[in-house]
Structure formats: C-alpha cells, structure tokens
Amino acid sequence: NIGESATSAADAEIQLTKAGVSVHSILSGALAGDLRLAAAGQVSVADATTTAASAMVQFGLAGKDIPHLADLLAAAGDRSLGGVHDLGEALAAAGTTAHQAGISIDSTVGVLAEFASAGLIGSRGGTAFRQMLVKLEAPSAKAATIIQQYGLGIYNATGHIKSLTQYAGELHDKLSTLTDAQRNQALATI
C-alpha cells in the first residue's frame, strides 16, 4: 500500500530527526539505509529506524553512518539465529558499554551475532556481553590473579582495549596447555 509506505517513510524521517540526524544525512542515505534494513530484516520501518538510530547514538556515529549500520545489521541478522530485531535488543543491552570500552560497532555486532548463533539471542546475548566486558574491565581479586598468571589482560601496553579477536586468540593460546577442567575453572573465575 503506497499510503502505508509513505507514512512509514515519514515516520522514519521523524525518528531519524529525533536521533539528531540532519536532513542532509536523511536525504543522502540514512532513510534509504533504514528502508533496506526493514526489508532485509523483515521488520517494520519504525523498528529498523529505532535500531539503527539507537546504534548510531550509542556508538557516537552520525547520520551518514546509517547505511553502513543497516548493511551491518542486515548481514549479521542473516547469518545468526534470531534476526535484526533480536540484534537490536542485544545492542540496546550492550552497545553503550561496548562503545565505552572502545569496541567498534562492527566488532560488537559480530560478537552479538556469534552469541546469537550459540543461543544467546536478543537481550540475553547483549546482557551476557555487557557482563563479560564489565568483568574483564574490573575483575575480582581472584580473577585478576588468574588473568595475571596467564597474561590475559584485556588492555594492551598503551592502556587501550585489545581487539576482541586478539583477546580470543590469547585466551585460546595461553590456556591451551591446561586440561579441560583447569581451563573451564579459569574461565569461570574470570
């Protein structure tokens, strides 16, 4: 229905404006990105706009970044359990914490898609990711001892957070000599 489509597009423009997206950015691709996300994710234009605008705000991005966000979320929704709506819920739970930790939107969405593929879908996955980051940034005394023992700090020598890929590789490599029981206990403590 053309009337419904026009109304949805107008509503999307209003939501983008509320999120601080300029008219120029809306006309230069932000609206088109939201419409592509809605179609790819099989969600309403309103839901797609809310998801993209929230991610934009959480990660300190601009309206010009919405087409990339839309493509990123659509691709992640296609390759994981759940979909765009579930990724939006996961981002709502973890996005701000991930951004504050210095993790990019691309890496965050990648981790949340992997969590979803493992059954941690929607806000459950986002909450698990947020808790993981908080525990790694401010570990308990017991966890700090294990982290130090195996050289597993989440920060590099300059005090910046390591990439999640790098940290996962270090976990794999530095704990590979442990028995399953020892590795599981170390990870559970951390």
PDB file of N, CA, C and O in Angstrom, residues 4-13 16 26 29-49 52 66-67 70-71 74:
ATOM      1  N   GLU A   4       0.593   3.528   3.173  1.00  0.00           N
ATOM      2  CA  GLU A   4       1.303   2.998   4.336  1.00  0.00           C
ATOM      3  C   GLU A   4       2.805   3.180   4.175  1.00  0.00           C
ATOM      4  O   GLU A   4       3.507   3.517   5.128  1.00  0.00           O
ATOM      5  N   SER A   5       3.317   2.960   2.960  1.00  0.00           N
ATOM      6  CA  SER A   5       4.751   3.118   2.707  1.00  0.00           C
ATOM      7  C   SER A   5       5.184   4.558   2.923  1.00  0.00           C
ATOM      8  O   SER A   5       6.226   4.821   3.522  1.00  0.00           O
ATOM      9  N   ALA A   6       4.391   5.490   2.427  1.00  0.00           N
ATOM     10  CA  ALA A   6       4.715   6.909   2.599  1.00  0.00           C
ATOM     11  C   ALA A   6       4.668   7.300   4.065  1.00  0.00           C
ATOM     12  O   ALA A   6       5.536   8.035   4.555  1.00  0.00           O
ATOM     13  N   THR A   7       3.679   6.794   4.774  1.00  0.00           N
ATOM     14  CA  THR A   7       3.565   7.087   6.206  1.00  0.00           C
ATOM     15  C   THR A   7       4.747   6.495   6.964  1.00  0.00           C
ATOM     16  O   THR A   7       5.323   7.142   7.841  1.00  0.00           O
ATOM     17  N   SER A   8       5.142   5.266   6.622  1.00  0.00           N
ATOM     18  CA  SER A   8       6.295   4.627   7.272  1.00  0.00           C
ATOM     19  C   SER A   8       7.567   5.417   7.018  1.00  0.00           C
ATOM     20  O   SER A   8       8.372   5.621   7.932  1.00  0.00           O
ATOM     21  N   ALA A   9       7.754   5.859   5.788  1.00  0.00           N
ATOM     22  CA  ALA A   9       8.944   6.652   5.457  1.00  0.00           C
ATOM     23  C   ALA A   9       8.939   7.977   6.217  1.00  0.00           C
ATOM     24  O   ALA A   9       9.976   8.401   6.737  1.00  0.00           O
ATOM     25  N   ALA A  10       7.789   8.603   6.302  1.00  0.00           N
ATOM     26  CA  ALA A  10       7.687   9.868   7.040  1.00  0.00           C
ATOM     27  C   ALA A  10       7.976   9.644   8.523  1.00  0.00           C
ATOM     28  O   ALA A  10       8.681  10.446   9.154  1.00  0.00           O
ATOM     29  N   ASP A  11       7.444   8.552   9.074  1.00  0.00           N
ATOM     30  CA  ASP A  11       7.714   8.233  10.481  1.00  0.00           C
ATOM     31  C   ASP A  11       9.212   7.975  10.703  1.00  0.00           C
ATOM     32  O   ASP A  11       9.775   8.376  11.720  1.00  0.00           O
ATOM     33  N   ALA A  12       9.835   7.294   9.742  1.00  0.00           N
ATOM     34  CA  ALA A  12      11.271   7.038   9.844  1.00  0.00           C
ATOM     35  C   ALA A  12      12.051   8.348   9.840  1.00  0.00           C
ATOM     36  O   ALA A  12      12.996   8.524  10.617  1.00  0.00           O
ATOM     37  N   GLU A  13      11.655   9.270   8.975  1.00  0.00           N
ATOM     38  CA  GLU A  13      12.316  10.579   8.938  1.00  0.00           C
ATOM     39  C   GLU A  13      12.187  11.301  10.271  1.00  0.00           C
ATOM     40  O   GLU A  13      13.146  11.914  10.753  1.00  0.00           O
ATOM     41  N   LEU A  16      14.525   9.612  12.779  1.00  0.00           N
ATOM     42  CA  LEU A  16      15.911   9.986  12.485  1.00  0.00           C
ATOM     43  C   LEU A  16      16.198  11.408  12.953  1.00  0.00           C
ATOM     44  O   LEU A  16      17.257  11.676  13.535  1.00  0.00           O
ATOM     45  N   ILE A  26      19.647  12.419   6.109  1.00  0.00           N
ATOM     46  CA  ILE A  26      18.442  11.629   5.828  1.00  0.00           C
ATOM     47  C   ILE A  26      18.279  11.470   4.328  1.00  0.00           C
ATOM     48  O   ILE A  26      18.074  10.361   3.826  1.00  0.00           O
ATOM     49  N   GLY A  29      21.100   9.194   2.374  1.00  0.00           N
ATOM     50  CA  GLY A  29      21.266   7.760   2.554  1.00  0.00           C
ATOM     51  C   GLY A  29      20.733   7.163   3.835  1.00  0.00           C
ATOM     52  O   GLY A  29      20.515   5.955   3.902  1.00  0.00           O
ATOM     53  N   ALA A  30      20.539   7.980   4.868  1.00  0.00           N
ATOM     54  CA  ALA A  30      20.080   7.417   6.138  1.00  0.00           C
ATOM     55  C   ALA A  30      18.699   6.786   6.000  1.00  0.00           C
ATOM     56  O   ALA A  30      18.473   5.662   6.473  1.00  0.00           O
ATOM     57  N   LEU A  31      17.791   7.473   5.341  1.00  0.00           N
ATOM     58  CA  LEU A  31      16.445   6.916   5.162  1.00  0.00           C
ATOM     59  C   LEU A  31      16.492   5.664   4.294  1.00  0.00           C
ATOM     60  O   LEU A  31      15.875   4.652   4.626  1.00  0.00           O
ATOM     61  N   ALA A  32      17.256   5.716   3.218  1.00  0.00           N
ATOM     62  CA  ALA A  32      17.373   4.545   2.341  1.00  0.00           C
ATOM     63  C   ALA A  32      17.963   3.365   3.102  1.00  0.00           C
ATOM     64  O   ALA A  32      17.533   2.218   2.929  1.00  0.00           O
ATOM     65  N   GLY A  33      18.944   3.638   3.972  1.00  0.00           N
ATOM     66  CA  GLY A  33      19.532   2.575   4.792  1.00  0.00           C
ATOM     67  C   GLY A  33      18.507   1.931   5.704  1.00  0.00           C
ATOM     68  O   GLY A  33      18.441   0.710   5.822  1.00  0.00           O
ATOM     69  N   ASP A  34      17.688   2.764   6.332  1.00  0.00           N
ATOM     70  CA  ASP A  34      16.647   2.241   7.211  1.00  0.00           C
ATOM     71  C   ASP A  34      15.629   1.402   6.437  1.00  0.00           C
ATOM     72  O   ASP A  34      15.179   0.359   6.910  1.00  0.00           O
ATOM     73  N   LEU A  35      15.271   1.870   5.254  1.00  0.00           N
ATOM     74  CA  LEU A  35      14.304   1.123   4.442  1.00  0.00           C
ATOM     75  C   LEU A  35      14.889  -0.223   4.005  1.00  0.00           C
ATOM     76  O   LEU A  35      14.189  -1.242   4.020  1.00  0.00           O
ATOM     77  N   ARG A  36      16.186  -0.237   3.654  1.00  0.00           N
ATOM     78  CA  ARG A  36      16.848  -1.505   3.296  1.00  0.00           C
ATOM     79  C   ARG A  36      16.898  -2.434   4.496  1.00  0.00           C
ATOM     80  O   ARG A  36      16.680  -3.639   4.373  1.00  0.00           O
ATOM     81  N   LEU A  37      17.192  -1.883   5.658  1.00  0.00           N
ATOM     82  CA  LEU A  37      17.255  -2.695   6.872  1.00  0.00           C
ATOM     83  C   LEU A  37      15.893  -3.301   7.180  1.00  0.00           C
ATOM     84  O   LEU A  37      15.793  -4.479   7.532  1.00  0.00           O
ATOM     85  N   ALA A  38      14.850  -2.521   7.053  1.00  0.00           N
ATOM     86  CA  ALA A  38      13.495  -3.022   7.307  1.00  0.00           C
ATOM     87  C   ALA A  38      13.167  -4.172   6.358  1.00  0.00           C
ATOM     88  O   ALA A  38      12.652  -5.211   6.783  1.00  0.00           O
ATOM     89  N   ALA A  39      13.489  -3.999   5.091  1.00  0.00           N
ATOM     90  CA  ALA A  39      13.200  -5.048   4.110  1.00  0.00           C
ATOM     91  C   ALA A  39      14.054  -6.282   4.356  1.00  0.00           C
ATOM     92  O   ALA A  39      13.543  -7.412   4.362  1.00  0.00           O
ATOM     93  N   ALA A  40      15.351  -6.093   4.574  1.00  0.00           N
ATOM     94  CA  ALA A  40      16.257  -7.229   4.772  1.00  0.00           C
ATOM     95  C   ALA A  40      15.954  -7.973   6.064  1.00  0.00           C
ATOM     96  O   ALA A  40      16.028  -9.204   6.112  1.00  0.00           O
ATOM     97  N   GLY A  41      15.626  -7.217   7.103  1.00  0.00           N
ATOM     98  CA  GLY A  41      15.376  -7.831   8.401  1.00  0.00           C
ATOM     99  C   GLY A  41      13.940  -8.241   8.627  1.00  0.00           C
ATOM    100  O   GLY A  41      13.601  -8.792   9.669  1.00  0.00           O
ATOM    101  N   GLN A  42      13.089  -7.952   7.657  1.00  0.00           N
ATOM    102  CA  GLN A  42      11.664  -8.253   7.748  1.00  0.00           C
ATOM    103  C   GLN A  42      11.064  -7.700   9.037  1.00  0.00           C
ATOM    104  O   GLN A  42      10.359  -8.385   9.774  1.00  0.00           O
ATOM    105  N   VAL A  43      11.409  -6.424   9.297  1.00  0.00           N
ATOM    106  CA  VAL A  43      10.865  -5.703  10.441  1.00  0.00           C
ATOM    107  C   VAL A  43      10.204  -4.437   9.908  1.00  0.00           C
ATOM    108  O   VAL A  43      10.420  -4.047   8.763  1.00  0.00           O
ATOM    109  N   SER A  44       9.440  -3.797  10.757  1.00  0.00           N
ATOM    110  CA  SER A  44       8.794  -2.554  10.332  1.00  0.00           C
ATOM    111  C   SER A  44       9.851  -1.470  10.140  1.00  0.00           C
ATOM    112  O   SER A  44      10.953  -1.540  10.710  1.00  0.00           O
ATOM    113  N   VAL A  45       9.508  -0.490   9.357  1.00  0.00           N
ATOM    114  CA  VAL A  45      10.415   0.641   9.146  1.00  0.00           C
ATOM    115  C   VAL A  45      10.684   1.336  10.484  1.00  0.00           C
ATOM    116  O   VAL A  45      11.809   1.745  10.758  1.00  0.00           O
ATOM    117  N   ALA A  46       9.671   1.422  11.318  1.00  0.00           N
ATOM    118  CA  ALA A  46       9.839   2.055  12.635  1.00  0.00           C
ATOM    119  C   ALA A  46      10.868   1.291  13.467  1.00  0.00           C
ATOM    120  O   ALA A  46      11.753   1.894  14.090  1.00  0.00           O
ATOM    121  N   ASP A  47      10.773  -0.045  13.485  1.00  0.00           N
ATOM    122  CA  ASP A  47      11.739  -0.848  14.248  1.00  0.00           C
ATOM    123  C   ASP A  47      13.145  -0.723  13.668  1.00  0.00           C
ATOM    124  O   ASP A  47      14.125  -0.611  14.415  1.00  0.00           O
ATOM    125  N   ALA A  48      13.247  -0.750  12.348  1.00  0.00           N
ATOM    126  CA  ALA A  48      14.556  -0.611  11.705  1.00  0.00           C
ATOM    127  C   ALA A  48      15.176   0.739  12.038  1.00  0.00           C
ATOM    128  O   ALA A  48      16.370   0.833  12.351  1.00  0.00           O
ATOM    129  N   THR A  49      14.370   1.780  11.987  1.00  0.00           N
ATOM    130  CA  THR A  49      14.859   3.126  12.273  1.00  0.00           C
ATOM    131  C   THR A  49      15.297   3.245  13.722  1.00  0.00           C
ATOM    132  O   THR A  49      16.361   3.797  14.020  1.00  0.00           O
ATOM    133  N   ALA A  52      18.660   1.290  14.140  1.00  0.00           N
ATOM    134  CA  ALA A  52      19.805   1.983  13.537  1.00  0.00           C
ATOM    135  C   ALA A  52      20.117   3.285  14.276  1.00  0.00           C
ATOM    136  O   ALA A  52      21.286   3.584  14.547  1.00  0.00           O
ATOM    137  N   ILE A  66      24.450   5.583   8.923  1.00  0.00           N
ATOM    138  CA  ILE A  66      23.289   4.687   8.989  1.00  0.00           C
ATOM    139  C   ILE A  66      23.263   3.677   7.847  1.00  0.00           C
ATOM    140  O   ILE A  66      22.952   2.517   8.094  1.00  0.00           O
ATOM    141  N   PRO A  67      23.615   4.032   6.619  1.00  0.00           N
ATOM    142  CA  PRO A  67      23.645   2.983   5.587  1.00  0.00           C
ATOM    143  C   PRO A  67      24.595   1.831   5.956  1.00  0.00           C
ATOM    144  O   PRO A  67      24.260   0.656   5.756  1.00  0.00           O
ATOM    145  N   ALA A  70      22.938  -0.190   8.714  1.00  0.00           N
ATOM    146  CA  ALA A  70      21.859  -1.003   8.148  1.00  0.00           C
ATOM    147  C   ALA A  70      22.423  -2.248   7.468  1.00  0.00           C
ATOM    148  O   ALA A  70      21.930  -3.365   7.686  1.00  0.00           O
ATOM    149  N   ASP A  71      23.467  -2.068   6.672  1.00  0.00           N
ATOM    150  CA  ASP A  71      24.086  -3.216   5.997  1.00  0.00           C
ATOM    151  C   ASP A  71      24.691  -4.181   7.006  1.00  0.00           C
ATOM    152  O   ASP A  71      24.557  -5.399   6.880  1.00  0.00           O
ATOM    153  N   ALA A  74      21.821  -6.002   8.866  1.00  0.00           N
ATOM    154  CA  ALA A  74      21.130  -6.932   7.969  1.00  0.00           C
ATOM    155  C   ALA A  74      21.986  -8.174   7.727  1.00  0.00           C
ATOM    156  O   ALA A  74      21.485  -9.298   7.785  1.00  0.00           O
TER     157      ALA A  74
END
